[in-house]
Amino acid sequence: MKKMVQSSKGSKWVFQFLLLFSHLAAAIPVEDGPLPNGDFETTPSGGFPNEAIVDGPTTIPSWRSNGTVELVESGQKQGGMILIVPQGRHAVRLGNDAEISQDLKVEKGSLYAITFSASRTCAQLESLNVSVLPASQAIDLQTLYNVQAWDPYAMAFEAEDEDVQLVFKNPGMEDDPTCGPIIDDVSIKKLFTPDRPKGNAVVNAQFEEGPYMSRNVSLGVLLPTNLDEETSALPGWIVESNRAVRYIDSYHFSVPEGKRAIELLSGKEGIISQMVETVTNKEYSLTFALGHAGDKCKQPLAVMAFAGDQAQNIHYTPDSNSTFHTVSLNFTSKAERTRIAFYSVYYNTRTDDMSSLCGPVVDDVRVWFSGSIRNGLGGLGIRLVIAIWVVVLVLF
């Protein structure tokens, strides 16, 4: 009897320890990388049926659903169309006004980026709303940026609380209620705004800080329109236009400096910009690396670069020894903040499929006070000349 009491007490302590451990684990913010069942490959309790339509309480592990939510499989057909699953075997399709959501534990006040892959099905004008309130982003899926018929995207949010809810919603109302966007590979990353480098007014000048990118995805990540520099998936920068720009890595593309860069797509419909701190009526130089991503993009490649009231059309010149070259644009600041911006002059596609959008690569952007070196040397030169004349007078 005594042994049974001791065993009962031991079990009670084990239970309390496990309860405390689970509570502490639940309080830990999410780590950078895929979300729980972010690839939708975790087997539901009832298995993966051929047509797993969920209407009401979710059967998708780690996710809640509302409306017609369908687990689709790679190669699955709908009429005469084969559904596109971005990665792996399974993904989720959202029907009319349907949504899926997941609760996240984050750090209050921190900036995060959500990365996900999306494709459309039967409707030409499909779109997707992604939100972590109060942040919300409408993703237009009408434009396909590559021949694979799906694209990775990213959106950012600032956490106003430790507990937030990520929601993907299909706002469409199609005649066929099963039409709707397909979602896959959902990931998260905590973002940091890099310190401004000494002698450079540009924040995140080499684009090293940005959304999560999986090594398995060779398409980069699209950054859609975002006019709020405080909640940008590319800290320091905004995307001004109605088309996306592509965030690329050195594992799958040619990158001028470091491991990340920006590829400009869709001509002047894909603009990145930043407001940099300047001193009024001072001379500055904007310099940057202009290059080719190594993705068979059809030339010519060129960017329109802006710095204050100055603009210059700059063509990429191929070099057998390098995939990029450094260019500069001089300007005089008119205010305490100056806008710098870039867009592709042409609408470029790849030479091997003519459907995948591509463009010039921009990296290592610098804005520096061009008169500082000259003025510094000038003062040193005057002192040096005076010293030489003193020596000459003493000797002779």
PDB file of C-alpha atoms in Angstrom, residues 126-374:
ATOM      1  CA  GLU A 126      -7.693  35.340 -57.859  1.00  0.00           C
ATOM      2  CA  SER A 127      -6.164  37.118 -54.904  1.00  0.00           C
ATOM      3  CA  LEU A 128      -5.155  36.303 -51.356  1.00  0.00           C
ATOM      4  CA  ASN A 129      -5.426  38.350 -48.164  1.00  0.00           C
ATOM      5  CA  VAL A 130      -2.677  37.712 -45.621  1.00  0.00           C
ATOM      6  CA  SER A 131      -3.036  39.322 -42.218  1.00  0.00           C
ATOM      7  CA  VAL A 132      -1.639  39.491 -38.729  1.00  0.00           C
ATOM      8  CA  LEU A 133      -3.806  42.314 -37.424  1.00  0.00           C
ATOM      9  CA  PRO A 134      -3.557  45.208 -37.700  1.00  0.00           C
ATOM     10  CA  ALA A 135      -1.197  44.446 -40.637  1.00  0.00           C
ATOM     11  CA  SER A 136      -2.881  43.134 -43.778  1.00  0.00           C
ATOM     12  CA  GLN A 137      -1.602  42.530 -47.298  1.00  0.00           C
ATOM     13  CA  ALA A 138      -3.602  41.817 -50.452  1.00  0.00           C
ATOM     14  CA  ILE A 139      -1.620  39.607 -52.833  1.00  0.00           C
ATOM     15  CA  ASP A 140      -2.679  39.748 -56.481  1.00  0.00           C
ATOM     16  CA  LEU A 141      -2.176  36.327 -58.060  1.00  0.00           C
ATOM     17  CA  GLN A 142      -3.144  37.414 -61.562  1.00  0.00           C
ATOM     18  CA  THR A 143       0.490  37.994 -62.568  1.00  0.00           C
ATOM     19  CA  LEU A 144       2.581  34.826 -62.756  1.00  0.00           C
ATOM     20  CA  TYR A 145       6.257  35.665 -62.467  1.00  0.00           C
ATOM     21  CA  ASN A 146       7.639  32.352 -63.664  1.00  0.00           C
ATOM     22  CA  VAL A 147       6.705  29.432 -65.881  1.00  0.00           C
ATOM     23  CA  GLN A 148       6.232  27.074 -62.912  1.00  0.00           C
ATOM     24  CA  ALA A 149       2.881  28.812 -62.236  1.00  0.00           C
ATOM     25  CA  TRP A 150       3.550  29.512 -58.543  1.00  0.00           C
ATOM     26  CA  ASP A 151       5.606  32.081 -56.652  1.00  0.00           C
ATOM     27  CA  PRO A 152       6.988  32.590 -53.146  1.00  0.00           C
ATOM     28  CA  TYR A 153       5.835  35.836 -51.463  1.00  0.00           C
ATOM     29  CA  ALA A 154       6.611  37.694 -48.252  1.00  0.00           C
ATOM     30  CA  MET A 155       4.757  40.199 -46.087  1.00  0.00           C
ATOM     31  CA  ALA A 156       5.752  41.838 -42.795  1.00  0.00           C
ATOM     32  CA  PHE A 157       4.002  42.745 -39.557  1.00  0.00           C
ATOM     33  CA  GLU A 158       4.880  44.346 -36.255  1.00  0.00           C
ATOM     34  CA  ALA A 159       3.701  42.309 -33.288  1.00  0.00           C
ATOM     35  CA  GLU A 160       1.390  44.368 -31.084  1.00  0.00           C
ATOM     36  CA  ASP A 161       1.036  41.505 -28.631  1.00  0.00           C
ATOM     37  CA  GLU A 162       2.761  38.259 -27.707  1.00  0.00           C
ATOM     38  CA  ASP A 163      -0.141  36.228 -29.074  1.00  0.00           C
ATOM     39  CA  VAL A 164      -1.086  36.904 -32.691  1.00  0.00           C
ATOM     40  CA  GLN A 165      -3.086  35.119 -35.349  1.00  0.00           C
ATOM     41  CA  LEU A 166      -1.881  34.576 -38.907  1.00  0.00           C
ATOM     42  CA  VAL A 167      -4.779  34.400 -41.375  1.00  0.00           C
ATOM     43  CA  PHE A 168      -4.852  33.479 -45.075  1.00  0.00           C
ATOM     44  CA  LYS A 169      -8.192  34.341 -46.687  1.00  0.00           C
ATOM     45  CA  ASN A 170      -9.638  34.048 -50.173  1.00  0.00           C
ATOM     46  CA  PRO A 171     -11.847  37.142 -50.650  1.00  0.00           C
ATOM     47  CA  GLY A 172     -13.195  35.901 -54.002  1.00  0.00           C
ATOM     48  CA  MET A 173     -16.708  34.767 -54.828  1.00  0.00           C
ATOM     49  CA  GLU A 174     -16.533  32.619 -57.969  1.00  0.00           C
ATOM     50  CA  ASP A 175     -19.302  30.669 -59.698  1.00  0.00           C
ATOM     51  CA  ASP A 176     -17.333  27.528 -58.897  1.00  0.00           C
ATOM     52  CA  PRO A 177     -16.953  27.557 -55.081  1.00  0.00           C
ATOM     53  CA  THR A 178     -13.915  25.272 -55.217  1.00  0.00           C
ATOM     54  CA  CYS A 179     -11.893  27.774 -57.249  1.00  0.00           C
ATOM     55  CA  GLY A 180      -9.359  29.683 -55.190  1.00  0.00           C
ATOM     56  CA  PRO A 181      -5.669  30.174 -54.371  1.00  0.00           C
ATOM     57  CA  ILE A 182      -3.369  27.354 -53.299  1.00  0.00           C
ATOM     58  CA  ILE A 183      -1.021  27.963 -50.361  1.00  0.00           C
ATOM     59  CA  ASP A 184       2.090  26.074 -49.313  1.00  0.00           C
ATOM     60  CA  ASP A 185       5.433  26.395 -47.455  1.00  0.00           C
ATOM     61  CA  VAL A 186       4.538  28.945 -44.778  1.00  0.00           C
ATOM     62  CA  SER A 187       7.541  30.249 -42.820  1.00  0.00           C
ATOM     63  CA  ILE A 188       8.384  33.077 -40.442  1.00  0.00           C
ATOM     64  CA  LYS A 189      11.447  35.156 -39.636  1.00  0.00           C
ATOM     65  CA  LYS A 190      12.126  37.827 -37.042  1.00  0.00           C
ATOM     66  CA  LEU A 191      13.574  40.902 -38.751  1.00  0.00           C
ATOM     67  CA  PHE A 192      16.130  43.407 -37.518  1.00  0.00           C
ATOM     68  CA  THR A 193      16.832  46.860 -38.929  1.00  0.00           C
ATOM     69  CA  PRO A 194      20.599  46.952 -39.534  1.00  0.00           C
ATOM     70  CA  ASP A 195      22.644  49.828 -38.173  1.00  0.00           C
ATOM     71  CA  ARG A 196      23.541  52.445 -40.738  1.00  0.00           C
ATOM     72  CA  PRO A 197      27.151  51.774 -41.821  1.00  0.00           C
ATOM     73  CA  LYS A 198      29.742  54.462 -41.203  1.00  0.00           C
ATOM     74  CA  GLY A 199      30.098  56.769 -44.190  1.00  0.00           C
ATOM     75  CA  ASN A 200      26.884  55.485 -45.818  1.00  0.00           C
ATOM     76  CA  ALA A 201      23.402  56.986 -45.410  1.00  0.00           C
ATOM     77  CA  VAL A 202      21.626  53.853 -46.730  1.00  0.00           C
ATOM     78  CA  VAL A 203      20.023  51.381 -44.312  1.00  0.00           C
ATOM     79  CA  ASN A 204      20.297  47.686 -45.240  1.00  0.00           C
ATOM     80  CA  ALA A 205      22.494  48.768 -48.139  1.00  0.00           C
ATOM     81  CA  GLN A 206      23.443  45.233 -49.181  1.00  0.00           C
ATOM     82  CA  PHE A 207      19.941  43.783 -48.655  1.00  0.00           C
ATOM     83  CA  GLU A 208      21.279  41.169 -46.254  1.00  0.00           C
ATOM     84  CA  GLU A 209      18.305  41.535 -43.896  1.00  0.00           C
ATOM     85  CA  GLY A 210      15.049  40.262 -45.349  1.00  0.00           C
ATOM     86  CA  PRO A 211      12.455  37.475 -45.251  1.00  0.00           C
ATOM     87  CA  TYR A 212      13.156  33.790 -44.768  1.00  0.00           C
ATOM     88  CA  MET A 213      14.247  31.927 -47.884  1.00  0.00           C
ATOM     89  CA  SER A 214      14.382  28.162 -48.018  1.00  0.00           C
ATOM     90  CA  ARG A 215      17.466  26.590 -49.597  1.00  0.00           C
ATOM     91  CA  ASN A 216      15.068  24.261 -51.443  1.00  0.00           C
ATOM     92  CA  VAL A 217      13.323  27.101 -53.302  1.00  0.00           C
ATOM     93  CA  SER A 218      15.241  28.439 -56.299  1.00  0.00           C
ATOM     94  CA  LEU A 219      12.774  31.187 -57.268  1.00  0.00           C
ATOM     95  CA  GLY A 220      13.729  33.826 -54.713  1.00  0.00           C
ATOM     96  CA  VAL A 221      10.951  35.607 -52.811  1.00  0.00           C
ATOM     97  CA  LEU A 222       8.598  38.215 -54.278  1.00  0.00           C
ATOM     98  CA  LEU A 223       8.100  41.426 -52.316  1.00  0.00           C
ATOM     99  CA  PRO A 224       4.716  42.930 -53.270  1.00  0.00           C
ATOM    100  CA  THR A 225       3.701  46.574 -52.913  1.00  0.00           C
ATOM    101  CA  ASN A 226       4.429  47.974 -49.447  1.00  0.00           C
ATOM    102  CA  LEU A 227       4.468  51.720 -48.812  1.00  0.00           C
ATOM    103  CA  ASP A 228       5.126  51.517 -45.068  1.00  0.00           C
ATOM    104  CA  GLU A 229       8.850  51.606 -44.326  1.00  0.00           C
ATOM    105  CA  GLU A 230       8.184  50.744 -40.678  1.00  0.00           C
ATOM    106  CA  THR A 231       6.733  47.324 -41.568  1.00  0.00           C
ATOM    107  CA  SER A 232       8.696  46.302 -44.630  1.00  0.00           C
ATOM    108  CA  ALA A 233       9.831  42.745 -45.268  1.00  0.00           C
ATOM    109  CA  LEU A 234      13.016  44.396 -46.562  1.00  0.00           C
ATOM    110  CA  PRO A 235      13.979  46.682 -43.646  1.00  0.00           C
ATOM    111  CA  GLY A 236      14.809  50.228 -44.735  1.00  0.00           C
ATOM    112  CA  TRP A 237      13.226  49.826 -48.178  1.00  0.00           C
ATOM    113  CA  ILE A 238       9.711  50.048 -49.616  1.00  0.00           C
ATOM    114  CA  VAL A 239       8.142  48.732 -52.826  1.00  0.00           C
ATOM    115  CA  GLU A 240       6.288  51.661 -54.363  1.00  0.00           C
ATOM    116  CA  SER A 241       4.656  50.190 -57.446  1.00  0.00           C
ATOM    117  CA  ASN A 242       1.851  47.727 -58.159  1.00  0.00           C
ATOM    118  CA  ARG A 243       4.153  44.841 -59.148  1.00  0.00           C
ATOM    119  CA  ALA A 244       6.628  42.931 -57.036  1.00  0.00           C
ATOM    120  CA  VAL A 245      10.412  42.900 -56.935  1.00  0.00           C
ATOM    121  CA  ARG A 246      12.363  39.695 -56.334  1.00  0.00           C
ATOM    122  CA  TYR A 247      14.552  39.073 -53.284  1.00  0.00           C
ATOM    123  CA  ILE A 248      17.303  36.686 -54.386  1.00  0.00           C
ATOM    124  CA  ASP A 249      20.104  34.700 -52.747  1.00  0.00           C
ATOM    125  CA  SER A 250      23.612  33.680 -53.749  1.00  0.00           C
ATOM    126  CA  TYR A 251      22.743  29.954 -53.633  1.00  0.00           C
ATOM    127  CA  HIS A 252      20.599  30.163 -56.763  1.00  0.00           C
ATOM    128  CA  PHE A 253      21.521  33.495 -58.394  1.00  0.00           C
ATOM    129  CA  SER A 254      24.561  35.657 -59.099  1.00  0.00           C
ATOM    130  CA  VAL A 255      24.757  38.226 -56.298  1.00  0.00           C
ATOM    131  CA  PRO A 256      27.252  41.120 -56.459  1.00  0.00           C
ATOM    132  CA  GLU A 257      27.959  41.412 -52.720  1.00  0.00           C
ATOM    133  CA  GLY A 258      27.176  39.150 -49.748  1.00  0.00           C
ATOM    134  CA  LYS A 259      24.365  36.578 -49.933  1.00  0.00           C
ATOM    135  CA  ARG A 260      21.319  38.687 -50.860  1.00  0.00           C
ATOM    136  CA  ALA A 261      20.308  41.219 -53.534  1.00  0.00           C
ATOM    137  CA  ILE A 262      17.279  42.614 -55.375  1.00  0.00           C
ATOM    138  CA  GLU A 263      16.215  41.700 -58.920  1.00  0.00           C
ATOM    139  CA  LEU A 264      13.979  44.348 -60.497  1.00  0.00           C
ATOM    140  CA  LEU A 265      11.003  43.031 -62.482  1.00  0.00           C
ATOM    141  CA  SER A 266       8.237  44.483 -64.661  1.00  0.00           C
ATOM    142  CA  GLY A 267       9.833  47.762 -65.715  1.00  0.00           C
ATOM    143  CA  LYS A 268       8.616  50.852 -63.840  1.00  0.00           C
ATOM    144  CA  GLU A 269       5.878  48.718 -62.274  1.00  0.00           C
ATOM    145  CA  GLY A 270       8.491  47.357 -59.852  1.00  0.00           C
ATOM    146  CA  ILE A 271      10.181  50.158 -57.870  1.00  0.00           C
ATOM    147  CA  ILE A 272      12.203  50.012 -54.658  1.00  0.00           C
ATOM    148  CA  SER A 273      13.071  53.193 -52.778  1.00  0.00           C
ATOM    149  CA  GLN A 274      14.412  54.568 -49.524  1.00  0.00           C
ATOM    150  CA  MET A 275      14.464  57.974 -47.848  1.00  0.00           C
ATOM    151  CA  VAL A 276      18.026  58.603 -46.659  1.00  0.00           C
ATOM    152  CA  GLU A 277      19.280  61.259 -44.266  1.00  0.00           C
ATOM    153  CA  THR A 278      21.229  64.074 -45.956  1.00  0.00           C
ATOM    154  CA  VAL A 279      22.475  67.593 -45.233  1.00  0.00           C
ATOM    155  CA  THR A 280      20.726  70.292 -47.235  1.00  0.00           C
ATOM    156  CA  ASN A 281      22.692  71.792 -50.159  1.00  0.00           C
ATOM    157  CA  LYS A 282      25.564  69.299 -49.893  1.00  0.00           C
ATOM    158  CA  GLU A 283      27.017  67.258 -52.728  1.00  0.00           C
ATOM    159  CA  TYR A 284      26.534  63.493 -52.555  1.00  0.00           C
ATOM    160  CA  SER A 285      27.249  60.408 -54.651  1.00  0.00           C
ATOM    161  CA  LEU A 286      24.896  57.480 -55.080  1.00  0.00           C
ATOM    162  CA  THR A 287      26.847  54.336 -55.972  1.00  0.00           C
ATOM    163  CA  PHE A 288      25.571  50.793 -56.425  1.00  0.00           C
ATOM    164  CA  ALA A 289      26.405  47.456 -58.013  1.00  0.00           C
ATOM    165  CA  LEU A 290      24.444  46.683 -61.181  1.00  0.00           C
ATOM    166  CA  GLY A 291      24.478  43.136 -62.451  1.00  0.00           C
ATOM    167  CA  HIS A 292      22.951  40.052 -64.034  1.00  0.00           C
ATOM    168  CA  ALA A 293      21.321  37.401 -61.823  1.00  0.00           C
ATOM    169  CA  GLY A 294      22.686  34.543 -63.927  1.00  0.00           C
ATOM    170  CA  ASP A 295      19.123  33.344 -64.590  1.00  0.00           C
ATOM    171  CA  LYS A 296      19.236  33.470 -68.421  1.00  0.00           C
ATOM    172  CA  CYS A 297      17.563  36.874 -68.424  1.00  0.00           C
ATOM    173  CA  LYS A 298      17.348  38.312 -71.925  1.00  0.00           C
ATOM    174  CA  GLN A 299      19.412  41.461 -72.448  1.00  0.00           C
ATOM    175  CA  PRO A 300      19.602  44.457 -72.623  1.00  0.00           C
ATOM    176  CA  LEU A 301      19.364  45.095 -68.892  1.00  0.00           C
ATOM    177  CA  ALA A 302      19.159  48.622 -67.513  1.00  0.00           C
ATOM    178  CA  VAL A 303      17.959  50.532 -64.459  1.00  0.00           C
ATOM    179  CA  MET A 304      16.610  54.004 -63.942  1.00  0.00           C
ATOM    180  CA  ALA A 305      18.296  55.347 -60.805  1.00  0.00           C
ATOM    181  CA  PHE A 306      16.957  58.327 -58.854  1.00  0.00           C
ATOM    182  CA  ALA A 307      18.688  60.451 -56.223  1.00  0.00           C
ATOM    183  CA  GLY A 308      16.771  63.572 -55.219  1.00  0.00           C
ATOM    184  CA  ASP A 309      16.025  65.550 -58.387  1.00  0.00           C
ATOM    185  CA  GLN A 310      18.574  63.581 -60.429  1.00  0.00           C
ATOM    186  CA  ALA A 311      17.751  60.558 -62.608  1.00  0.00           C
ATOM    187  CA  GLN A 312      19.953  58.449 -64.836  1.00  0.00           C
ATOM    188  CA  ASN A 313      19.362  55.570 -67.228  1.00  0.00           C
ATOM    189  CA  ILE A 314      22.198  53.081 -66.700  1.00  0.00           C
ATOM    190  CA  HIS A 315      22.775  49.963 -68.824  1.00  0.00           C
ATOM    191  CA  TYR A 316      24.455  46.848 -67.566  1.00  0.00           C
ATOM    192  CA  THR A 317      27.606  46.167 -69.555  1.00  0.00           C
ATOM    193  CA  PRO A 318      28.560  42.459 -69.650  1.00  0.00           C
ATOM    194  CA  ASP A 319      32.092  41.667 -68.528  1.00  0.00           C
ATOM    195  CA  SER A 320      33.709  38.275 -69.004  1.00  0.00           C
ATOM    196  CA  ASN A 321      35.389  38.624 -65.607  1.00  0.00           C
ATOM    197  CA  SER A 322      32.321  39.654 -63.604  1.00  0.00           C
ATOM    198  CA  THR A 323      28.525  39.532 -63.581  1.00  0.00           C
ATOM    199  CA  PHE A 324      28.228  43.120 -62.276  1.00  0.00           C
ATOM    200  CA  HIS A 325      29.870  46.531 -62.306  1.00  0.00           C
ATOM    201  CA  THR A 326      29.718  49.609 -60.044  1.00  0.00           C
ATOM    202  CA  VAL A 327      28.003  52.789 -61.213  1.00  0.00           C
ATOM    203  CA  SER A 328      27.484  56.214 -59.628  1.00  0.00           C
ATOM    204  CA  LEU A 329      25.189  59.232 -59.778  1.00  0.00           C
ATOM    205  CA  ASN A 330      26.110  62.624 -58.280  1.00  0.00           C
ATOM    206  CA  PHE A 331      23.451  64.896 -56.785  1.00  0.00           C
ATOM    207  CA  THR A 332      22.981  67.886 -54.473  1.00  0.00           C
ATOM    208  CA  SER A 333      20.616  67.319 -51.576  1.00  0.00           C
ATOM    209  CA  LYS A 334      17.656  69.695 -51.296  1.00  0.00           C
ATOM    210  CA  ALA A 335      16.404  68.603 -47.882  1.00  0.00           C
ATOM    211  CA  GLU A 336      17.269  66.649 -44.744  1.00  0.00           C
ATOM    212  CA  ARG A 337      15.865  63.484 -46.331  1.00  0.00           C
ATOM    213  CA  THR A 338      16.472  62.445 -49.944  1.00  0.00           C
ATOM    214  CA  ARG A 339      14.662  59.745 -51.906  1.00  0.00           C
ATOM    215  CA  ILE A 340      16.736  57.187 -53.775  1.00  0.00           C
ATOM    216  CA  ALA A 341      14.936  54.726 -56.044  1.00  0.00           C
ATOM    217  CA  PHE A 342      15.464  52.099 -58.744  1.00  0.00           C
ATOM    218  CA  TYR A 343      13.374  50.396 -61.405  1.00  0.00           C
ATOM    219  CA  SER A 344      14.085  48.310 -64.496  1.00  0.00           C
ATOM    220  CA  VAL A 345      13.999  50.227 -67.778  1.00  0.00           C
ATOM    221  CA  TYR A 346      12.820  47.189 -69.749  1.00  0.00           C
ATOM    222  CA  TYR A 347      10.341  44.360 -69.299  1.00  0.00           C
ATOM    223  CA  ASN A 348      12.688  41.384 -69.415  1.00  0.00           C
ATOM    224  CA  THR A 349      11.957  37.667 -69.640  1.00  0.00           C
ATOM    225  CA  ARG A 350      14.193  34.609 -69.674  1.00  0.00           C
ATOM    226  CA  THR A 351      15.608  33.387 -72.947  1.00  0.00           C
ATOM    227  CA  ASP A 352      14.620  29.758 -72.311  1.00  0.00           C
ATOM    228  CA  ASP A 353      10.872  30.151 -71.679  1.00  0.00           C
ATOM    229  CA  MET A 354       9.834  33.767 -72.440  1.00  0.00           C
ATOM    230  CA  SER A 355       7.288  33.593 -69.590  1.00  0.00           C
ATOM    231  CA  SER A 356       9.416  33.991 -66.484  1.00  0.00           C
ATOM    232  CA  LEU A 357       9.931  37.639 -65.565  1.00  0.00           C
ATOM    233  CA  CYS A 358      13.446  38.758 -64.692  1.00  0.00           C
ATOM    234  CA  GLY A 359      15.586  41.890 -64.745  1.00  0.00           C
ATOM    235  CA  PRO A 360      18.725  43.692 -63.573  1.00  0.00           C
ATOM    236  CA  VAL A 361      20.187  43.096 -60.113  1.00  0.00           C
ATOM    237  CA  VAL A 362      20.909  45.939 -57.683  1.00  0.00           C
ATOM    238  CA  ASP A 363      23.143  45.548 -54.638  1.00  0.00           C
ATOM    239  CA  ASP A 364      25.590  47.369 -52.324  1.00  0.00           C
ATOM    240  CA  VAL A 365      23.830  50.760 -52.471  1.00  0.00           C
ATOM    241  CA  ARG A 366      25.752  53.686 -50.977  1.00  0.00           C
ATOM    242  CA  VAL A 367      25.047  57.379 -50.483  1.00  0.00           C
ATOM    243  CA  TRP A 368      28.020  59.324 -49.231  1.00  0.00           C
ATOM    244  CA  PHE A 369      29.065  62.949 -48.893  1.00  0.00           C
ATOM    245  CA  SER A 370      31.181  63.347 -52.035  1.00  0.00           C
ATOM    246  CA  GLY A 371      32.816  66.580 -50.843  1.00  0.00           C
ATOM    247  CA  SER A 372      34.115  65.150 -47.592  1.00  0.00           C
ATOM    248  CA  ILE A 373      37.245  63.537 -49.021  1.00  0.00           C
ATOM    249  CA  ARG A 374      37.990  66.395 -51.353  1.00  0.00           C
TER     250      ARG A 374
END
